Every structure is written in C-alpha cells, then in structure tokens.
Short mmCIF file of C-alpha atoms in Angstrom, two decimals:
data_model
loop_
_atom_site.label_atom_id
_atom_site.label_comp_id
_atom_site.label_asym_id
_atom_site.label_seq_id
_atom_site.Cartn_x
_atom_site.Cartn_y
_atom_site.Cartn_z
CA UNK W 78 26.49 2.82 -29.08
CA UNK W 79 26.38 6.63 -28.16
CA UNK W 80 28.38 7.99 -26.49
CA UNK W 81 28.03 9.76 -22.50
CA UNK W 82 29.36 12.97 -21.51
CA UNK W 83 29.18 14.63 -17.99
CA UNK W 84 30.22 18.13 -17.66
CA UNK W 85 30.80 19.85 -13.96
CA UNK W 86 27.33 17.94 -12.56
CA UNK W 87 26.87 19.22 -9.36
CA UNK W 88 24.62 17.73 -6.01
CA UNK W 89 23.68 18.84 -3.14
CA UNK W 90 22.07 17.59 0.25
CA UNK W 91 19.85 18.83 2.12
CA UNK W 92 22.06 20.62 4.68
CA UNK W 93 23.59 21.71 1.89
CA UNK W 94 27.08 19.46 1.49
CA UNK W 95 27.37 18.45 -1.85
CA UNK W 96 28.08 14.87 -2.72
CA UNK W 97 29.05 15.11 -6.47
CA UNK W 98 31.34 17.98 -6.78
CA UNK W 99 32.21 19.93 -10.23
CA UNK W 100 32.25 15.93 -11.87
CA UNK W 101 33.38 15.78 -14.93
CA UNK W 102 33.57 12.86 -17.62
CA UNK W 103 33.46 11.48 -20.70
CA UNK W 104 32.86 7.53 -22.21
CA UNK W 105 33.37 6.44 -25.79
CA UNK W 106 30.69 4.44 -27.92
CA UNK W 107 30.92 -0.20 -25.98
CA UNK W 108 33.45 1.55 -23.64
CA UNK W 109 33.62 0.15 -19.51
CA UNK W 110 34.02 3.01 -16.65
CA UNK W 111 33.82 2.32 -13.17
CA UNK W 112 33.61 4.69 -11.23
CA UNK W 113 34.98 3.15 -7.90
CA UNK W 114 35.32 4.32 -4.01
CA UNK W 115 34.33 4.85 -0.77
CA UNK W 116 31.27 4.84 0.48
CA UNK W 117 29.35 8.67 0.73
CA UNK W 118 31.82 9.40 -1.93
CA UNK W 119 29.27 10.26 -4.84
CA UNK W 120 30.30 7.33 -6.81
CA UNK W 121 25.54 5.80 -6.68
CA UNK W 122 25.04 9.43 -6.17
CA UNK W 123 25.84 10.91 -10.74
CA UNK W 124 24.70 7.47 -11.86
CA UNK W 125 22.00 8.84 -10.65
CA UNK W 126 21.86 10.90 -12.16
CA UNK W 127 22.58 9.78 -15.39
CA UNK W 128 19.87 7.25 -14.83
CA UNK W 129 17.47 10.26 -13.66
CA UNK W 130 16.43 9.53 -10.40
CA UNK W 131 18.11 11.95 -8.78
CA UNK W 132 17.77 15.80 -10.68
CA UNK W 133 21.62 17.39 -9.75
CA UNK W 134 21.84 21.84 -9.05
CA UNK W 135 24.10 21.77 -12.61
CA UNK W 136 25.58 21.15 -15.29
CA UNK W 137 25.05 18.67 -18.51
CA UNK W 138 24.06 15.46 -19.01
CA UNK W 139 24.67 14.00 -23.15
CA UNK W 140 24.36 10.53 -24.21
CA UNK W 141 24.94 9.95 -28.15
CA UNK W 142 22.77 13.45 -30.04
CA UNK W 143 20.80 13.97 -26.43
CA UNK W 144 21.09 15.97 -23.97
CA UNK W 145 20.00 14.26 -20.67
CA UNK W 146 19.30 18.07 -18.37
CA UNK W 147 20.70 21.04 -18.61
CA UNK W 148 21.03 23.14 -15.58
CA UNK W 149 18.98 25.81 -18.25
CA UNK W 150 15.94 23.76 -19.49
CA UNK W 151 15.79 20.42 -16.12
CA UNK W 152 15.93 16.97 -17.13
CA UNK W 153 14.19 14.85 -19.48
CA UNK W 154 12.21 12.39 -17.49
CA UNK W 155 15.03 8.63 -16.73
CA UNK W 156 12.03 6.61 -18.70
CA UNK W 157 12.06 8.10 -21.92
CA UNK W 158 16.47 8.47 -21.08
CA UNK W 159 17.60 5.50 -22.84
CA UNK W 160 18.93 3.62 -20.17
CA UNK W 161 19.29 0.41 -19.19
CA UNK W 162 19.32 0.21 -14.53
CA UNK W 163 20.30 -2.97 -12.82
CA UNK W 164 20.23 -2.49 -8.88
CA UNK W 165 22.02 -3.51 -6.12
CA UNK W 166 19.07 -5.14 -4.74
CA UNK W 167 18.13 -6.56 -8.72
CA UNK W 168 14.64 -5.16 -8.05
CA UNK W 169 12.68 -8.05 -9.51
CA UNK W 170 8.92 -8.63 -9.29
CA UNK W 171 8.50 -11.90 -6.83
CA UNK W 172 4.59 -12.74 -8.14
CA UNK W 173 6.31 -12.35 -11.53
CA UNK W 174 8.21 -15.26 -13.68
CA UNK W 175 11.86 -14.71 -15.51
CA UNK W 176 10.30 -13.89 -18.36
CA UNK W 177 7.07 -11.59 -17.57
CA UNK W 178 10.20 -9.82 -15.01
CA UNK W 179 12.25 -9.17 -18.40
CA UNK W 180 8.97 -8.13 -20.06
CA UNK W 181 8.34 -5.92 -18.05
CA UNK W 182 10.00 -2.78 -19.49
CA UNK W 183 8.70 -3.67 -22.99
CA UNK W 184 4.97 -4.26 -21.62
CA UNK W 185 5.81 -0.52 -20.23
CA UNK W 186 6.48 0.73 -23.77
CA UNK W 187 4.00 -0.65 -25.64
CA UNK W 188 5.83 -2.94 -27.96
CA UNK W 189 4.13 -5.74 -29.70
CA UNK W 190 3.88 -9.33 -28.46
CA UNK W 191 4.54 -10.98 -30.75
CA UNK W 192 8.02 -8.90 -29.94
CA UNK W 193 8.34 -9.49 -26.67
CA UNK W 194 8.48 -12.86 -26.61
CA UNK W 195 11.39 -12.68 -29.28
CA UNK W 196 12.76 -10.25 -27.61
CA UNK W 197 12.86 -12.11 -24.35
CA UNK W 198 13.85 -15.30 -26.06
CA UNK W 199 16.75 -13.64 -27.80
CA UNK W 200 18.01 -11.75 -24.17
CA UNK W 201 17.74 -14.63 -22.22
CA UNK W 202 20.11 -17.21 -24.47
CA UNK W 203 22.90 -14.30 -23.33
CA UNK W 204 22.40 -14.42 -20.30
CA UNK W 205 22.11 -18.30 -20.02
CA UNK W 206 19.19 -18.19 -18.04
CA UNK W 207 17.27 -19.77 -21.27
CA UNK W 208 15.37 -22.73 -20.29
CA UNK W 209 14.70 -20.92 -16.40
CA UNK W 210 11.98 -18.53 -18.43
CA UNK W 211 8.95 -20.16 -16.15
CA UNK W 212 10.84 -19.93 -12.83
CA UNK W 213 9.92 -17.25 -10.50
CA UNK W 214 12.73 -15.63 -8.70
CA UNK W 215 12.83 -17.50 -5.03
CA UNK W 216 13.13 -21.02 -6.91
CA UNK W 217 16.67 -19.21 -8.03
CA UNK W 218 19.78 -18.65 -7.06
CA UNK W 219 21.76 -15.34 -6.18
CA UNK W 220 23.82 -15.20 -9.75
CA UNK W 221 20.51 -16.05 -11.09
CA UNK W 222 18.04 -13.28 -10.15
CA UNK W 223 21.04 -10.65 -11.61
CA UNK W 224 21.42 -12.24 -14.07
CA UNK W 225 17.54 -12.08 -15.27
CA UNK W 226 17.91 -7.91 -13.51
CA UNK W 227 20.67 -7.12 -16.05
CA UNK W 228 18.52 -9.01 -18.75
CA UNK W 229 16.06 -6.99 -18.49
CA UNK W 230 17.28 -4.24 -18.73
CA UNK W 231 19.16 -5.15 -21.69
CA UNK W 232 15.87 -6.77 -24.02
CA UNK W 233 14.63 -2.83 -24.92
CA UNK W 234 18.03 -2.45 -26.35
CA UNK W 235 18.92 0.87 -24.18
CA UNK W 236 21.93 3.52 -25.28
CA UNK W 237 23.98 2.60 -22.53
CA UNK W 238 23.50 0.49 -19.31
CA UNK W 239 24.16 1.62 -15.51
CA UNK W 240 24.93 -1.05 -12.73
CA UNK W 241 25.27 0.15 -9.45
CA UNK W 242 27.38 -2.44 -7.49
CA UNK W 243 25.10 -5.66 -8.99
CA UNK W 244 28.07 -8.37 -7.73
CA UNK W 245 27.84 -6.48 -4.10
CA UNK W 246 25.15 -9.55 -2.65
CA UNK W 247 26.43 -12.39 -4.17
CA UNK W 248 29.14 -14.72 -2.18
CA UNK W 249 33.03 -14.56 -2.77
CA UNK W 250 32.92 -17.67 -4.98
CA UNK W 251 30.68 -16.53 -7.32
CA UNK W 252 31.34 -13.32 -7.63
CA UNK W 253 33.93 -14.19 -8.85
CA UNK W 254 32.71 -15.94 -11.82
CA UNK W 255 29.74 -13.76 -12.39
CA UNK W 256 33.08 -11.07 -13.37
CA UNK W 257 34.44 -12.75 -15.99
CA UNK W 258 30.60 -13.82 -17.21
CA UNK W 259 29.76 -9.93 -17.38
CA UNK W 260 32.32 -8.69 -18.53
CA UNK W 261 32.28 -11.07 -21.39
CA UNK W 262 29.20 -10.76 -21.86
CA UNK W 263 29.42 -6.50 -22.08
CA UNK W 264 32.12 -6.47 -25.17
CA UNK W 265 30.60 -8.92 -26.77
CA UNK W 266 27.35 -6.87 -26.25
CA UNK W 267 29.91 -3.77 -26.27
CA UNK W 268 27.04 -1.57 -24.93
CA UNK W 269 28.44 1.19 -23.56
CA UNK W 270 28.44 0.97 -19.77
CA UNK W 271 29.04 2.39 -16.31
CA UNK W 272 29.42 0.44 -13.00
CA UNK W 273 29.28 1.48 -9.69
CA UNK W 274 31.39 -0.47 -6.91
CA UNK W 275 33.34 0.15 -3.60
CA UNK W 276 35.33 -3.43 -4.55
CA UNK W 277 39.15 -2.52 -6.74
CA UNK W 278 39.25 -6.52 -7.95
CA UNK W 279 36.04 -6.03 -9.49
CA UNK W 280 37.05 -2.40 -10.85
CA UNK W 281 41.44 -3.45 -11.93
CA UNK W 282 39.42 -6.62 -14.10
CA UNK W 283 36.54 -5.47 -15.05
CA UNK W 284 36.84 -1.64 -16.19
CA UNK W 285 38.70 0.60 -20.25
CA UNK W 286 38.77 2.95 -17.18
CA UNK W 287 38.66 3.80 -13.84
CA UNK W 288 37.44 6.91 -12.40
CA UNK W 289 38.61 7.02 -7.97
CA UNK W 290 35.82 9.66 -6.34
CA UNK W 291 37.16 11.01 -2.66
CA UNK W 292 34.41 13.19 -1.65
CA UNK W 293 32.43 13.58 -4.14
CA UNK W 294 35.03 14.44 -7.04
CA UNK W 295 36.88 12.22 -9.46
CA UNK W 296 40.76 11.64 -7.77
CA UNK W 297 42.39 9.84 -10.43
CA UNK W 298 40.63 8.71 -14.23
CA UNK W 299 43.27 6.09 -15.42
CA UNK W 300 43.42 2.77 -17.21
CA UNK W 301 43.53 0.58 -14.70
CA UNK W 302 47.08 -0.27 -14.90
CA UNK W 303 47.50 3.46 -14.99
CA UNK W 304 45.26 3.27 -11.19
CA UNK W 305 47.17 1.17 -9.95
CA UNK W 306 51.09 2.14 -11.39
CA UNK W 307 50.38 5.67 -10.88
CA UNK W 308 48.49 6.90 -8.12
CA UNK W 309 48.34 10.74 -8.07
CA UNK W 310 47.42 11.14 -4.43
CA UNK W 311 47.83 9.07 -1.20
CA UNK W 312 44.21 9.09 -1.47
CA UNK W 313 44.57 6.80 -4.93
CA UNK W 314 47.66 5.23 -3.39
CA UNK W 315 46.03 3.84 -0.02
CA UNK W 316 42.21 3.11 -1.45
CA UNK W 317 43.71 0.86 -4.78
CA UNK W 318 45.92 -2.08 -3.45
CA UNK W 319 47.83 -1.88 -0.63
CA UNK W 320 50.81 0.54 0.80
CA UNK W 321 53.20 1.27 2.71
CA UNK W 322 53.90 5.13 3.46
CA UNK W 323 57.78 5.80 4.08
CA UNK W 324 58.22 9.92 4.49
CA UNK W 325 61.68 11.35 3.21
CA UNK W 326 63.73 14.10 2.32
CA UNK W 327 64.56 16.06 -0.86
CA UNK W 328 69.31 15.63 0.17
CA UNK W 329 70.06 16.62 -2.85
CA UNK W 330 68.19 17.96 -6.78
CA UNK W 331 69.61 18.42 -10.62
CA UNK W 332 66.79 19.08 -12.58
CA UNK W 333 64.21 16.58 -12.84
CA UNK W 334 65.09 14.57 -10.42
CA UNK W 335 67.00 14.07 -6.86
CA UNK W 336 68.69 11.85 -4.60
CA UNK W 337 66.19 11.77 -1.77
CA UNK W 338 66.94 9.78 1.82
CA UNK W 339 64.16 7.08 3.16
CA UNK W 340 65.04 6.36 6.54
CA UNK W 341 68.82 5.23 6.54
CA UNK W 342 69.18 5.01 2.64
CA UNK W 343 69.58 6.70 -0.22
CA UNK W 344 67.51 7.20 -3.62
CA UNK W 345 67.00 8.61 -6.63
CA UNK W 346 63.85 9.82 -7.75
CA UNK W 347 61.72 12.39 -10.60
CA UNK W 348 60.81 14.80 -8.34
CA UNK W 349 57.27 17.23 -8.46
CA UNK W 350 58.22 20.33 -9.57
CA UNK W 351 58.67 23.54 -6.77
CA UNK W 352 59.92 20.33 -4.22
CA UNK W 353 64.16 20.97 -3.55
CA UNK W 354 66.72 20.14 -1.04
CA UNK W 355 65.17 20.04 2.24
CA UNK W 356 61.74 19.47 1.07
CA UNK W 357 59.63 16.60 2.91
CA UNK W 358 57.75 14.30 1.23
CA UNK W 359 55.97 10.71 1.08
CA UNK W 360 56.83 6.97 -0.47
CA UNK W 361 54.08 5.28 -1.00
CA UNK W 362 55.51 2.39 -1.79
CA UNK W 363 54.00 -1.17 -2.68
CA UNK W 364 54.21 -4.36 -0.68
CA UNK W 365 56.33 -6.55 -3.38
CA UNK W 366 57.90 -2.74 -3.98
CA UNK W 367 59.66 -3.67 -0.38
CA UNK W 368 62.33 -7.13 -0.48
CA UNK W 369 64.40 -8.51 2.44
CA UNK W 370 67.64 -7.17 0.92
CA UNK W 371 70.30 -10.29 0.25
CA UNK W 372 73.23 -7.58 1.43
CA UNK W 373 73.13 -4.22 2.75
CA UNK W 374 74.48 -1.42 1.35
CA UNK W 375 73.95 2.48 1.49
CA UNK W 376 70.27 1.71 -0.58
CA UNK W 377 68.67 -0.67 1.99
CA UNK W 378 67.16 0.07 4.77
CA UNK W 379 66.65 -1.99 8.53
CA UNK W 380 63.79 -1.78 10.62
CA UNK W 381 62.27 -3.65 13.71
CA UNK W 382 60.43 -7.41 13.45
CA UNK W 383 56.83 -6.60 14.66
CA UNK W 384 55.37 -9.42 12.91
CA UNK W 385 55.77 -12.36 11.04
CA UNK W 386 53.08 -14.02 8.41
CA UNK W 387 53.97 -17.77 6.24
CA UNK W 388 51.71 -17.60 3.23
CA UNK W 389 52.56 -20.92 2.12
CA UNK W 390 54.06 -20.20 -0.82
CA UNK W 391 56.67 -16.51 0.48
CA UNK W 392 55.74 -14.55 4.19
CA UNK W 393 54.84 -11.33 4.95
CA UNK W 394 56.65 -9.53 7.54
CA UNK W 395 54.78 -6.17 9.29
CA UNK W 396 57.76 -4.84 10.47
CA UNK W 397 59.08 -0.72 12.47
CA UNK W 398 60.95 1.41 9.48
CA UNK W 399 61.87 5.00 10.75
CA UNK W 400 58.23 5.32 13.04
CA UNK W 401 56.10 3.77 10.58
CA UNK W 402 54.30 -0.24 10.08
CA UNK W 403 54.88 -1.41 7.02
CA UNK W 404 54.72 -4.72 4.98
CA UNK W 405 57.17 -6.59 2.78
CA UNK W 406 57.42 -9.92 1.04
CA UNK W 407 60.20 -12.40 1.08
CA UNK W 408 60.97 -15.70 -0.53
CA UNK W 409 62.57 -16.76 2.45
CA UNK W 410 62.32 -17.43 6.29
CA UNK W 411 64.09 -15.07 8.19
CA UNK W 412 64.02 -17.41 11.56
CA UNK W 413 62.36 -16.43 14.89
CA UNK W 414 64.61 -15.11 17.96
CA UNK W 415 65.76 -12.46 14.38
CA UNK W 416 64.26 -9.36 15.64
CA UNK W 417 66.02 -6.72 13.05
CA UNK W 418 64.58 -6.98 9.29
CA UNK W 419 67.00 -5.95 5.60
CA UNK W 420 64.90 -3.40 3.03
CA UNK W 421 65.92 -3.40 -0.68
CA UNK W 422 63.70 -1.06 -1.86
CA UNK W 423 62.48 -0.12 -5.77
CA UNK W 424 62.36 2.76 -7.12
CA UNK W 425 60.57 2.21 -10.33
CA UNK W 426 58.50 0.71 -8.78
CA UNK W 427 57.07 3.75 -6.43
CA UNK W 428 55.84 6.81 -5.96
CA UNK W 429 56.96 10.06 -4.95
CA UNK W 430 53.96 12.33 -3.53
CA UNK W 431 54.15 16.60 -2.17
CA UNK W 432 53.99 16.16 1.19
CA UNK W 433 51.14 17.89 0.49
CA UNK W 434 50.05 15.04 -1.38
CA UNK W 435 49.39 17.16 -4.86
CA UNK W 436 51.04 15.60 -6.90
CA UNK W 437 52.56 13.05 -7.45
CA UNK W 438 55.52 11.80 -10.32
CA UNK W 439 56.81 8.10 -10.68
CA UNK W 440 60.41 7.44 -9.32
CA UNK W 441 63.48 7.76 -11.63
CA UNK W 442 64.49 4.05 -14.40
#
C-alpha cells in the first residue's frame, strides 16, 4: 500500500472562510491515521479532498508515486485515484443484494464476471458476510450494513482506505464491538487508512497516530499516548479526555524549571521558554491527577465541595478551587456535612501552558 503525503492544503467555503487552512500530513504505508476534532473543524473536508470529492484551492496530494492533486495541474477524478471510501450513511443500493452492492465498483471498472465472483466471495468472507450475499440491505443490521460498505470499498483493492465516521450510526454496544473488529481487520490487511471521527474513544483505541484538528488546522499530531498524555494546547487537553484547568503564578525559575503557586500550594514544573517570575500560567490536570489528600502539607490544595457522585468503585467530587470548578477522584467517601476538601496534585501527570495557550511543557519528574 502506498504512502499518502498532503502538503499545504487549502480549501475555502463560498463565503471565503477556510475549511482547511494549510494542512500538511504524511501517512506511511499500512498505518492508521485518525483526523479528530469537533464538527466544522475541517476533518471531513480534508478527507473529501483526498478522495477527490472536493477540489482544493492550493496544495498537493500524493499517493505513492502518483500525484492526485496539485495547484498547477488540478486533480485527477475520484474514480481514477485508487481510493476506497466508506461514508457515514453507508450509501448502499437498497434494490441490490449484498453481492451486487459489493460488485458495483468492479462492474464500473469492467472486471470480468468470473473474476468478480471470486473477489466478492473473498472480501465477503473477510468481513464475515459470506452467508449473506443474497440478502438485501433492509434485511441486515446496522453493523452488517457497515460491513457491506466496507467490503465494497475493499473489493477492488484500493491503495488507501478513507473512512468518514462509519460507526456513528451504530448503538453504543455495537459500536464498541465494531471498533475492535475494524481495527483488527485493518491490521490484518495492512491497508493504509485515514479515519475521520469526533469520538475520542475511537481515535485513542484504533489509531497509530491522531491529528487533532481545530478551525481548519492541525492543532497537534502524535500517537494516542502523546496526544492524551502530553497535549500541546489547552484545546487539545480539553477535547481529549477530561481536563481540569487551574491558574498558576511562577514564583521562581532556575534554568528550565520553576516553582509555581497553584491556589494555596506550590509545585515544581518545567517552564516554557519566555516564562519568568511573576508570569501567569495554566495547568491542565486530568481528574485522576487530582486526588483527595491523605494529609495537609505545602503541596495540598484546598477547596469547597459542590457535588458528590458515587461511582461504584470510587467517588467523584466537583469542587471549587481558586474560582475554578474541578473534578477530583477519591477512593474514600467524604462524609455528608463536610464541605471542604484537601487535594493533592501530581505535577508529572499534568501539562503546563503559557496563558496564551501556544506552548506547553510536561511537569518536571
């Protein structure tokens, strides 16, 4: 399978607003890249530009040794790109059987009937639909329809697979099973894949790499562990998982690290370049990084409990700390009637940002 390279891609709406604003990315052969972000961030438009369903104003798109689009020459048509695509709606022909739906791209390409039959059988077995080839879409479950759409995209052996939120129409339990099945299938076939979703769980569990998009740009790209554990901006920290945000002030700096006051406690953090004594910073902490403290000391933050939630194996507290609402995990219950809480913060599990949000550093270990 071929390597995908997208360089300086720009696509604007009719009103002039940029849906894709200078996006560049590369994807090695056989890997899975997820474009992740909220609605309107440009992820589906980027995917459609790769597929040839949208025409960019500028940039280049290469797949292996073929140029699919460049500014000077324009683009080749979608049917000539060797791209398989699965849409959110599946787009199955309701009057055609499973076999005929899968066969459709082969018929368009003039593949002989005998070869078509063999390919259909092979790909139907891969997606576990070998016994359902004579059924119609309305006779299938949502998960089975999704597999038909996937089989249709794979049957002509495309160089790259593009998936636009293909699991969003499934219920929660079926979606969980489909994630595992689809991820295992992609790795078994080693097909280069670009996947679009707004679901962070899908992105974290299925991807080799994630590109988080915001306002038409890539805010951060990295492995799932990098994206979750070391977000580059407050937007990424807030969008991936759940983050609490606390304000801090730098009290001292010694080379690359310094002491930061957070509420009524002090912690040692790695500091971004240009941040000095007296500067304000923003700390992003996952709920699991804020815990009910066993004892008070100089690294204990104090707050006021706003809400208690019993989670079965743990407790979650919503508290006000220095004017901010934060969620805190606790192994033990704080009795009703006690409205104060002491919180320990684990600096090495947090991310520190400049207040302008343009840089971040992991806390010192």
